[in-house]
Amino acid sequence: MEHGFPLPPGAVIGILGGGQLGRMLALAAARLGFDVAILTPETDAPASRVARQTLVGAYDDPDALARLADLSDVITYEFENVPAAAVERLKALGAPVAPSGLALAVAQDRVAEKTFLNEAGVRTVAFATVDSEDEALEAARLIGVPALMKTRREGYDGKGQAWVEHAADAGAVFAGLGGVPCILEAPADFTRELSIIAARGRDGALAVYPLGENHHEGGVLRRTVAPAPAAAALVDQAERIAAQILGRLDYVGVIGIELFELADGRLLANEIAPRVHNTGHWTQDGCEVCQFEQHIRAVAGWPLGPTAAHARVEMVNLLGAEAEAWLKLAGEAETRLHLYGKREALPGRKMGHVNRLSPL
């Protein structure tokens, strides 16, 4: 299949992953006239029910990847735990993939991520690599306590991490996390958690959304308020961070960058997500072009759309049985309801979100 950008309507966007982000990407792609093919290990995945075609298979299944490459004009992914080797396999088959495998590899390993950020001129908390109980003790001595130990790979929503309160306990904390490679991070004395959603097109053009202010409960994002109140200097600093990261990665698509604001006004980067991001869901109802359409535009080689906010939004995640209040929520004039089509409302599971709008 010939791949030429910009892709015309009727082209096929392949998506690795069938969850809610893939679903919302597929809906955005359909509105622009694209068809979507999903590769997911799940049957009856949320994204499958709004896509033209679903391939059910493992992300590293060579046959499934070959079929996706054959079907698709460009391939993207909805979450960063897709094996980087799968992206390399797709590239070897001649399929364009965006964002790049480099972005995926950096985001999958917390040590690689913070090392990359520092090399890109972006500040982070102090950190140390931990591969053994002895290294855990030494890292705690160097970093100081309390400090946060995280597995280098695959932790999310507060999983795969634990606090080291006393240096002598660092080895036991490492063992408690399974004895897998870890990172020890100094705590950030932050005043609030922010995020910036940004996009880079195939032509290098940048589009940056207003800052969001994030509130977590139990390691899970509970709500985002955007645009966050912020001085121009803080916004400029966040936009510079986004530009440095996107340029260094030669990135194509939407990225989420989580930030800590310190009392002195400096920003530290906490982590990056090479995909559309939960803290950007507010853009669906608060911006001229939302993050999902922006991502499709970028990977398809289209011009990026405007990111200006036309409303203030409080985005609240609906967890578990909270989504059962859909009728009440649908009746609130200021509320826009987004449900993910998941079949079972497990405790703590993200079942949807609401965007509550107010004037700027």
Short mmCIF file of C-alpha atoms in Angstrom, two decimals:
data_model
loop_
_atom_site.label_atom_id
_atom_site.label_comp_id
_atom_site.label_asym_id
_atom_site.label_seq_id
_atom_site.Cartn_x
_atom_site.Cartn_y
_atom_site.Cartn_z
CA MET A 1 0.00 0.00 0.00
CA GLU A 2 1.33 3.43 -0.92
CA HIS A 3 1.61 5.90 1.94
CA GLY A 4 1.33 9.56 1.04
CA PHE A 5 0.64 12.44 3.41
CA PRO A 6 -1.64 14.19 3.97
CA LEU A 7 -3.96 11.18 3.98
CA PRO A 8 -7.27 11.78 2.19
CA PRO A 9 -10.66 11.02 3.78
CA GLY A 10 -11.38 7.34 3.31
CA ALA A 11 -7.87 6.34 4.36
CA VAL A 12 -7.48 3.87 7.23
CA ILE A 13 -6.04 4.79 10.64
CA GLY A 14 -4.75 1.74 12.52
CA ILE A 15 -4.83 1.91 16.32
CA LEU A 16 -2.97 -0.39 18.70
CA GLY A 17 -5.32 -0.69 21.67
CA GLY A 18 -9.05 -1.01 22.11
CA GLY A 19 -9.78 0.95 25.30
CA GLN A 20 -11.49 4.27 25.87
CA LEU A 21 -8.71 6.35 24.31
CA GLY A 22 -8.84 4.23 21.17
CA ARG A 23 -12.62 4.63 21.16
CA MET A 24 -12.47 8.41 21.34
CA LEU A 25 -9.73 8.49 18.69
CA ALA A 26 -11.89 6.33 16.43
CA LEU A 27 -14.88 8.64 16.88
CA ALA A 28 -12.73 11.66 16.02
CA ALA A 29 -11.28 9.88 12.98
CA ALA A 30 -14.75 8.97 11.73
CA ARG A 31 -15.87 12.60 11.90
CA LEU A 32 -12.98 13.52 9.61
CA GLY A 33 -13.96 10.80 7.13
CA PHE A 34 -11.38 8.16 8.06
CA ASP A 35 -11.95 4.48 8.68
CA VAL A 36 -10.34 2.84 11.72
CA ALA A 37 -8.83 -0.61 12.25
CA ILE A 38 -8.17 -1.70 15.84
CA LEU A 39 -5.68 -4.30 17.06
CA THR A 40 -6.51 -5.42 20.59
CA PRO A 41 -6.11 -8.61 22.62
CA GLU A 42 -9.68 -8.14 23.92
CA THR A 43 -12.90 -9.26 22.31
CA ASP A 44 -15.74 -6.73 22.53
CA ALA A 45 -13.33 -3.87 23.36
CA PRO A 46 -14.82 -0.36 23.74
CA ALA A 47 -13.02 0.92 20.63
CA SER A 48 -14.08 -2.06 18.53
CA ARG A 49 -17.72 -1.08 18.68
CA VAL A 50 -17.09 2.25 16.94
CA ALA A 51 -14.40 1.08 14.49
CA ARG A 52 -14.74 -0.33 10.98
CA GLN A 53 -12.61 -3.39 11.71
CA THR A 54 -11.07 -5.14 14.70
CA LEU A 55 -8.18 -7.59 14.72
CA VAL A 56 -8.11 -9.59 17.94
CA GLY A 57 -4.57 -10.60 18.81
CA ALA A 58 -1.57 -9.89 21.00
CA TYR A 59 0.37 -6.70 20.29
CA ASP A 60 3.45 -8.78 19.48
CA ASP A 61 1.61 -11.30 17.26
CA PRO A 62 3.51 -11.14 13.92
CA ASP A 63 0.49 -12.22 11.87
CA ALA A 64 -1.83 -9.68 13.50
CA LEU A 65 0.74 -6.91 13.04
CA ALA A 66 1.18 -7.85 9.38
CA ARG A 67 -2.58 -7.70 8.84
CA LEU A 68 -2.80 -4.31 10.55
CA ALA A 69 0.08 -2.99 8.46
CA ASP A 70 -1.63 -4.20 5.30
CA LEU A 71 -4.95 -2.59 6.25
CA SER A 72 -3.65 0.76 7.48
CA ASP A 73 -2.31 3.93 5.88
CA VAL A 74 -0.84 5.04 9.21
CA ILE A 75 -0.77 3.39 12.64
CA THR A 76 -0.89 4.99 16.08
CA TYR A 77 -1.39 3.68 19.62
CA GLU A 78 -3.64 4.54 22.53
CA PHE A 79 -1.35 3.66 25.43
CA GLU A 80 2.36 3.46 26.05
CA ASN A 81 2.65 -0.16 27.19
CA VAL A 82 2.46 -1.47 23.63
CA PRO A 83 5.76 -3.35 23.13
CA ALA A 84 8.31 -1.10 21.41
CA ALA A 85 9.27 -4.17 19.38
CA ALA A 86 5.76 -4.16 17.86
CA VAL A 87 6.35 -0.67 16.50
CA GLU A 88 9.70 -1.74 15.05
CA ARG A 89 7.99 -4.73 13.44
CA LEU A 90 5.37 -2.47 11.85
CA LYS A 91 8.06 -0.13 10.55
CA ALA A 92 9.93 -3.10 9.05
CA LEU A 93 6.71 -3.99 7.23
CA GLY A 94 6.68 -0.50 5.71
CA ALA A 95 3.85 0.90 7.83
CA PRO A 96 4.21 4.50 9.05
CA VAL A 97 3.81 4.66 12.84
CA ALA A 98 3.26 7.84 14.84
CA PRO A 99 4.30 8.76 17.46
CA SER A 100 7.71 7.17 16.93
CA GLY A 101 9.14 4.09 18.57
CA LEU A 102 11.64 6.38 20.34
CA ALA A 103 8.83 8.18 22.16
CA LEU A 104 7.38 4.83 23.19
CA ALA A 105 10.73 3.48 24.43
CA VAL A 106 11.43 6.63 26.45
CA ALA A 107 7.99 6.63 28.09
CA GLN A 108 8.10 2.92 28.96
CA ASP A 109 11.12 3.17 31.25
CA ARG A 110 11.10 5.74 34.04
CA VAL A 111 14.90 5.98 34.19
CA ALA A 112 15.14 6.43 30.42
CA GLU A 113 12.33 8.99 30.63
CA LYS A 114 13.94 11.19 33.28
CA THR A 115 17.36 10.85 31.64
CA PHE A 116 15.84 11.94 28.33
CA LEU A 117 14.07 14.89 29.94
CA ASN A 118 17.26 16.11 31.61
CA GLU A 119 19.21 15.75 28.36
CA ALA A 120 16.48 17.77 26.62
CA GLY A 121 17.04 20.58 29.12
CA VAL A 122 13.89 19.84 31.13
CA ARG A 123 14.19 19.72 34.92
CA THR A 124 12.93 16.76 36.97
CA VAL A 125 13.28 15.63 40.58
CA ALA A 126 16.55 13.97 41.53
CA PHE A 127 16.52 10.23 40.86
CA ALA A 128 18.63 7.08 41.07
CA THR A 129 18.52 3.67 39.41
CA VAL A 130 17.77 0.71 41.69
CA ASP A 131 18.46 -2.85 40.52
CA SER A 132 19.14 -4.59 43.84
CA GLU A 133 18.53 -4.24 47.57
CA ASP A 134 22.07 -2.89 48.04
CA GLU A 135 21.48 -0.29 45.33
CA ALA A 136 18.20 0.64 47.04
CA LEU A 137 20.03 1.35 50.28
CA GLU A 138 22.69 3.39 48.49
CA ALA A 139 20.08 5.33 46.50
CA ALA A 140 18.18 6.20 49.68
CA ARG A 141 21.42 7.47 51.22
CA LEU A 142 22.15 9.64 48.16
CA ILE A 143 18.61 10.89 47.47
CA GLY A 144 17.48 11.19 51.08
CA VAL A 145 14.16 10.16 52.59
CA PRO A 146 11.27 10.19 52.30
CA ALA A 147 11.58 9.17 48.65
CA LEU A 148 9.30 7.40 46.21
CA MET A 149 10.34 4.07 44.73
CA LYS A 150 8.65 3.02 41.48
CA THR A 151 9.04 0.10 39.15
CA ARG A 152 10.80 1.27 36.00
CA ARG A 153 8.10 -0.21 33.80
CA GLU A 154 4.33 -0.64 33.64
CA GLY A 155 3.17 1.10 36.81
CA TYR A 156 0.12 3.33 36.36
CA ASP A 157 -2.65 4.95 38.43
CA GLY A 158 -0.57 4.67 41.60
CA LYS A 159 0.35 1.00 41.09
CA GLY A 160 3.94 -0.24 41.22
CA GLN A 161 5.20 2.35 43.68
CA ALA A 162 5.83 2.76 47.41
CA TRP A 163 7.30 5.36 49.74
CA VAL A 164 10.65 4.80 51.46
CA GLU A 165 10.20 6.53 54.81
CA HIS A 166 13.45 5.34 56.41
CA ALA A 167 16.69 4.71 54.51
CA ALA A 168 17.20 1.36 56.26
CA ASP A 169 13.90 0.13 54.79
CA ALA A 170 14.81 0.81 51.16
CA GLY A 171 15.89 -2.78 50.47
CA ALA A 172 12.65 -4.15 51.88
CA VAL A 173 10.61 -1.70 49.78
CA PHE A 174 12.50 -2.81 46.68
CA ALA A 175 11.76 -6.45 47.52
CA GLY A 176 8.11 -5.57 48.17
CA LEU A 177 7.84 -4.17 44.63
CA GLY A 178 8.90 -7.57 43.34
CA GLY A 179 12.65 -7.06 43.12
CA VAL A 180 12.25 -5.77 39.55
CA PRO A 181 14.29 -2.81 38.22
CA CYS A 182 13.16 0.37 39.96
CA ILE A 183 13.80 4.09 40.22
CA LEU A 184 14.04 6.09 43.44
CA GLU A 185 12.76 9.65 43.13
CA ALA A 186 13.18 12.57 45.49
CA PRO A 187 9.84 14.06 46.52
CA ALA A 188 8.76 17.23 44.77
CA ASP A 189 7.75 20.03 47.15
CA PHE A 190 5.08 21.19 44.75
CA THR A 191 2.18 23.58 45.23
CA ARG A 192 0.02 21.95 42.55
CA GLU A 193 0.07 19.39 39.77
CA LEU A 194 -0.37 20.70 36.24
CA SER A 195 -0.34 19.18 32.78
CA ILE A 196 0.08 20.48 29.30
CA ILE A 197 -1.33 18.77 26.23
CA ALA A 198 0.56 19.57 23.04
CA ALA A 199 0.74 18.34 19.47
CA ARG A 200 3.33 18.37 16.71
CA GLY A 201 2.47 17.87 13.05
CA ARG A 202 4.39 16.12 10.32
CA ASP A 203 5.61 19.53 9.14
CA GLY A 204 6.98 20.39 12.61
CA ALA A 205 4.14 22.76 13.47
CA LEU A 206 3.23 22.93 17.17
CA ALA A 207 -0.17 23.35 18.83
CA VAL A 208 -0.36 23.74 22.60
CA TYR A 209 -3.45 23.67 24.80
CA PRO A 210 -3.99 25.78 27.93
CA LEU A 211 -2.66 24.32 31.17
CA GLY A 212 -4.80 21.97 33.23
CA GLU A 213 -4.70 21.71 37.03
CA ASN A 214 -4.99 18.10 38.21
CA HIS A 215 -6.23 16.52 41.42
CA HIS A 216 -5.52 12.87 42.25
CA GLU A 217 -7.05 10.51 44.81
CA GLY A 218 -5.28 7.27 45.65
CA GLY A 219 -2.91 7.72 42.72
CA VAL A 220 -5.80 8.01 40.23
CA LEU A 221 -6.69 11.23 38.43
CA ARG A 222 -9.98 12.45 39.88
CA ARG A 223 -10.47 15.78 38.13
CA THR A 224 -8.84 18.37 35.92
CA VAL A 225 -9.73 22.06 35.89
CA ALA A 226 -8.78 24.00 32.78
CA PRO A 227 -7.67 26.49 31.70
CA ALA A 228 -5.76 26.58 34.99
CA PRO A 229 -5.20 30.02 36.51
CA ALA A 230 -1.60 30.78 35.58
CA ALA A 231 0.65 33.78 35.06
CA ALA A 232 1.98 34.34 31.56
CA ALA A 233 5.51 33.43 32.69
CA LEU A 234 4.34 30.04 33.94
CA VAL A 235 2.47 29.34 30.70
CA ASP A 236 5.56 30.33 28.69
CA GLN A 237 7.70 27.97 30.78
CA ALA A 238 5.29 25.07 30.20
CA GLU A 239 5.12 25.76 26.47
CA ARG A 240 8.93 25.82 26.25
CA ILE A 241 9.08 22.44 28.01
CA ALA A 242 6.58 21.00 25.53
CA ALA A 243 8.50 22.41 22.55
CA GLN A 244 11.81 21.01 23.84
CA ILE A 245 10.36 17.53 24.33
CA LEU A 246 8.46 17.40 21.04
CA GLY A 247 11.41 18.68 19.04
CA ARG A 248 13.91 16.34 20.66
CA LEU A 249 11.68 13.34 19.90
CA ASP A 250 10.90 14.51 16.34
CA TYR A 251 7.38 13.78 17.52
CA VAL A 252 4.17 13.45 15.51
CA GLY A 253 0.87 13.42 17.39
CA VAL A 254 -0.49 14.54 20.76
CA ILE A 255 1.52 14.20 23.96
CA GLY A 256 0.56 14.65 27.61
CA ILE A 257 3.20 16.14 29.93
CA GLU A 258 2.63 16.06 33.69
CA LEU A 259 4.25 18.90 35.63
CA PHE A 260 4.89 19.94 39.23
CA GLU A 261 4.69 23.65 40.03
CA LEU A 262 7.10 24.58 42.83
CA ALA A 263 6.62 27.42 45.29
CA ASP A 264 9.28 29.50 43.50
CA GLY A 265 7.38 29.26 40.19
CA ARG A 266 9.63 26.69 38.54
CA LEU A 267 8.14 23.71 36.76
CA LEU A 268 9.48 20.17 36.99
CA ALA A 269 8.41 17.51 34.50
CA ASN A 270 7.02 14.43 36.23
CA GLU A 271 6.32 12.19 33.25
CA ILE A 272 5.33 12.15 29.62
CA ALA A 273 2.66 10.10 27.89
CA PRO A 274 3.12 9.73 24.11
CA ARG A 275 -0.60 9.68 23.38
CA VAL A 276 -3.84 11.48 24.09
CA HIS A 277 -4.16 11.89 27.84
CA ASN A 278 -6.79 11.75 30.58
CA THR A 279 -5.91 15.30 31.64
CA GLY A 280 -6.79 16.45 28.12
CA HIS A 281 -10.36 15.14 28.10
CA TRP A 282 -11.58 18.62 28.99
CA THR A 283 -10.66 19.75 25.46
CA GLN A 284 -13.58 17.73 24.03
CA ASP A 285 -16.03 20.37 25.18
CA GLY A 286 -13.78 23.29 26.12
CA CYS A 287 -11.67 23.84 23.00
CA GLU A 288 -12.16 24.58 19.34
CA VAL A 289 -10.41 21.33 18.33
CA CYS A 290 -10.11 18.57 20.95
CA GLN A 291 -7.03 16.46 21.63
CA PHE A 292 -8.49 13.42 19.85
CA GLU A 293 -9.16 15.23 16.58
CA GLN A 294 -5.78 16.95 16.93
CA HIS A 295 -4.00 13.60 17.20
CA ILE A 296 -5.76 12.25 14.11
CA ARG A 297 -4.92 15.44 12.20
CA ALA A 298 -1.26 15.14 13.18
CA VAL A 299 -0.71 11.48 12.34
CA ALA A 300 -2.64 11.87 9.06
CA GLY A 301 -0.48 14.82 8.04
CA TRP A 302 -3.30 17.35 8.16
CA PRO A 303 -2.89 20.93 9.42
CA LEU A 304 -3.17 21.19 13.20
CA GLY A 305 -6.31 22.87 14.50
CA PRO A 306 -6.74 25.80 16.89
CA THR A 307 -6.40 25.04 20.60
CA ALA A 308 -8.04 28.11 22.15
CA ALA A 309 -10.44 27.46 25.03
CA HIS A 310 -14.00 28.74 24.67
CA ALA A 311 -15.14 27.63 28.14
CA ARG A 312 -13.76 26.81 31.56
CA VAL A 313 -14.12 23.08 32.23
CA GLU A 314 -14.01 20.82 35.25
CA MET A 315 -13.40 17.27 33.99
CA VAL A 316 -14.32 14.55 36.50
CA ASN A 317 -13.57 10.87 35.96
CA LEU A 318 -16.49 8.52 36.59
CA LEU A 319 -15.16 5.49 38.46
CA GLY A 320 -17.01 2.22 38.85
CA ALA A 321 -20.68 2.58 39.78
CA GLU A 322 -20.54 6.39 39.51
CA ALA A 323 -21.35 6.01 35.81
CA GLU A 324 -24.74 4.56 36.78
CA ALA A 325 -25.84 8.15 37.48
CA TRP A 326 -25.90 8.74 33.69
CA LEU A 327 -29.53 9.85 33.62
CA LYS A 328 -29.02 12.49 36.31
CA LEU A 329 -25.78 13.69 34.68
CA ALA A 330 -27.42 13.85 31.26
CA GLY A 331 -30.03 16.17 32.74
CA GLU A 332 -27.55 18.76 33.99
CA ALA A 333 -27.47 21.66 31.54
CA GLU A 334 -23.80 22.51 32.15
CA THR A 335 -22.60 18.89 31.99
CA ARG A 336 -21.36 16.95 28.95
CA LEU A 337 -21.32 13.18 29.49
CA HIS A 338 -18.79 10.82 27.88
CA LEU A 339 -19.25 7.09 28.53
CA TYR A 340 -16.75 4.48 27.37
CA GLY A 341 -19.04 1.52 26.68
CA LYS A 342 -17.32 -0.79 29.14
CA ARG A 343 -19.51 -3.75 30.03
CA GLU A 344 -18.65 -4.13 33.72
CA ALA A 345 -18.39 -1.34 36.31
CA LEU A 346 -15.57 -2.63 38.50
CA PRO A 347 -14.57 -0.56 41.57
CA GLY A 348 -12.10 2.15 40.58
CA ARG A 349 -12.45 1.39 36.85
CA LYS A 350 -12.68 4.42 34.58
CA MET A 351 -16.15 4.09 33.05
CA GLY A 352 -16.46 7.58 31.63
CA HIS A 353 -16.04 11.25 32.44
CA VAL A 354 -18.06 14.41 32.59
CA ASN A 355 -17.05 17.89 31.50
CA ARG A 356 -18.80 20.65 33.46
CA LEU A 357 -18.69 23.94 31.61
CA SER A 358 -18.71 27.51 32.88
CA PRO A 359 -17.89 30.82 31.13
CA LEU A 360 -14.25 31.88 30.84
#
